[in-house]
Amino acid sequence: MAPKVSFNPERLGFYEKAGWEAYYDRDWPRVLRLMVRLNREQFRMPWPTAVAAALDTVRASVAFAPRDNDLPETKRHLERFYHKARRSVDMRADAATLAALELDYWLVHRELAARRKVNRADDDIEPMVRSLANLHAALFDSTPERMRVSAELRALAAVAVDRITGRYSEDVAADWRRVEALLAQAYRAVLLALDRAPTPGAERAAHS
């Protein structure tokens, strides 16, 4: 089955990597600009919608960023973002579900990043993989099993980010390049998984 959305994995990889850099620099205007471009590329949003949705993302990030963060406020802005995303592309999952899955990934990532900062271990990615697989499945009307590869790649990108932000990267520039490459691979894996998915009729026949 062909994917319902079409995007350029390399562009998305760059926008998301650069967005991570801006987020950890607390450079909110740059986060906003990058999220507008990401919304245009991934969700094909019209410019006004892309700007409004990017503002939702920035507000969610600002609410989440402090250690004593505001989770209800974060989720509220994520829901507003996903309401706009769902108007631009066809997704079965509702905005509340998508926001909850996105927030779960943010929380899991933060917890694992804190652990890695202490023990410098990069091998504990399974909780993040599961969270991302569930998020990708909801975003792309697929299953966690089919989204497993994309989730693994994106989790590895997060690990590289954590090396940088945890100040134990041995080569910051190389790790940022690795983040961008892994994110592009993750988006390519999404498209490949959607392209290889059987049609609904074929799936019903296989289970009859």
Short mmCIF file of N, CA and C in Angstrom, two decimals, residues 19-20 22-28 31 56-75 77-78 103 106-107 110-111:
data_model
loop_
_atom_site.label_atom_id
_atom_site.label_comp_id
_atom_site.label_asym_id
_atom_site.label_seq_id
_atom_site.Cartn_x
_atom_site.Cartn_y
_atom_site.Cartn_z
N GLY A 19 16.35 21.19 14.53
CA GLY A 19 15.40 21.52 15.57
C GLY A 19 15.87 21.06 16.94
N TRP A 20 16.47 19.88 16.99
CA TRP A 20 17.05 19.41 18.25
C TRP A 20 18.15 20.35 18.74
N ALA A 22 18.53 23.51 18.08
CA ALA A 22 17.93 24.76 18.53
C ALA A 22 17.21 24.58 19.86
N TYR A 23 16.55 23.43 20.05
CA TYR A 23 15.84 23.17 21.30
C TYR A 23 16.81 23.17 22.48
N TYR A 24 17.92 22.46 22.34
CA TYR A 24 18.85 22.38 23.47
C TYR A 24 19.62 23.68 23.67
N ASP A 25 19.66 24.54 22.63
CA ASP A 25 20.21 25.89 22.80
C ASP A 25 19.15 26.85 23.34
N ARG A 26 17.91 26.36 23.48
CA ARG A 26 16.77 27.20 23.89
C ARG A 26 16.61 28.38 22.93
N ASP A 27 16.88 28.13 21.65
CA ASP A 27 16.73 29.14 20.61
C ASP A 27 15.34 28.97 20.00
N TRP A 28 14.33 29.48 20.69
CA TRP A 28 12.95 29.22 20.29
C TRP A 28 12.58 29.82 18.93
N VAL A 31 13.75 27.27 16.50
CA VAL A 31 12.87 26.11 16.57
C VAL A 31 11.61 26.37 15.75
N ASP A 56 2.43 25.86 18.18
CA ASP A 56 2.00 24.84 19.15
C ASP A 56 3.18 24.00 19.61
N THR A 57 4.04 23.61 18.66
CA THR A 57 5.20 22.79 19.00
C THR A 57 6.16 23.54 19.92
N VAL A 58 6.40 24.80 19.61
CA VAL A 58 7.30 25.61 20.45
C VAL A 58 6.73 25.77 21.85
N ARG A 59 5.43 26.05 21.94
CA ARG A 59 4.81 26.21 23.26
C ARG A 59 4.86 24.91 24.06
N ALA A 60 4.66 23.79 23.36
CA ALA A 60 4.78 22.49 24.05
C ALA A 60 6.20 22.29 24.54
N SER A 61 7.18 22.64 23.71
CA SER A 61 8.59 22.46 24.08
C SER A 61 8.98 23.36 25.24
N VAL A 62 8.50 24.61 25.23
CA VAL A 62 8.80 25.54 26.32
C VAL A 62 8.20 25.03 27.63
N ALA A 63 6.99 24.48 27.56
CA ALA A 63 6.34 23.95 28.78
C ALA A 63 7.07 22.71 29.29
N PHE A 64 7.64 21.92 28.37
CA PHE A 64 8.27 20.66 28.76
C PHE A 64 9.72 20.83 29.19
N ALA A 65 10.40 21.85 28.66
CA ALA A 65 11.85 21.96 28.82
C ALA A 65 12.35 22.03 30.26
N PRO A 66 11.73 22.81 31.16
CA PRO A 66 12.28 22.90 32.52
C PRO A 66 12.21 21.57 33.27
N ARG A 67 13.05 21.44 34.27
CA ARG A 67 13.01 20.22 35.07
C ARG A 67 11.67 20.09 35.79
N ASP A 68 11.14 21.20 36.29
CA ASP A 68 9.82 21.19 36.92
C ASP A 68 8.77 21.58 35.86
N ASN A 69 8.67 20.73 34.84
CA ASN A 69 7.86 21.09 33.67
C ASN A 69 6.36 20.97 33.94
N ASP A 70 5.60 21.49 32.97
CA ASP A 70 4.15 21.51 33.06
C ASP A 70 3.61 20.51 32.05
N LEU A 71 3.38 19.27 32.49
CA LEU A 71 2.96 18.21 31.56
C LEU A 71 1.56 18.44 30.99
N PRO A 72 0.57 18.87 31.80
CA PRO A 72 -0.75 19.14 31.21
C PRO A 72 -0.69 20.22 30.12
N GLU A 73 0.11 21.26 30.37
CA GLU A 73 0.24 22.32 29.36
C GLU A 73 0.96 21.79 28.12
N THR A 74 1.97 20.97 28.32
CA THR A 74 2.68 20.36 27.19
C THR A 74 1.71 19.55 26.34
N LYS A 75 0.93 18.71 26.97
CA LYS A 75 -0.01 17.85 26.24
C LYS A 75 -1.08 18.69 25.54
N HIS A 77 -0.80 21.67 24.23
CA HIS A 77 -0.26 22.24 22.99
C HIS A 77 0.01 21.15 21.94
N LEU A 78 0.42 19.97 22.39
CA LEU A 78 0.61 18.87 21.45
C LEU A 78 -0.71 18.47 20.81
N LEU A 103 4.01 12.67 23.89
CA LEU A 103 4.49 13.02 25.23
C LEU A 103 5.15 11.82 25.90
N TRP A 106 8.63 11.73 24.67
CA TRP A 106 9.44 12.78 25.28
C TRP A 106 9.85 12.39 26.70
N LEU A 107 8.92 11.81 27.45
CA LEU A 107 9.22 11.43 28.84
C LEU A 107 10.22 10.28 28.90
N ARG A 110 13.68 11.56 27.98
CA ARG A 110 14.30 12.34 29.06
C ARG A 110 14.82 11.44 30.17
N GLU A 111 14.04 10.42 30.53
CA GLU A 111 14.47 9.52 31.60
C GLU A 111 15.73 8.75 31.20
#
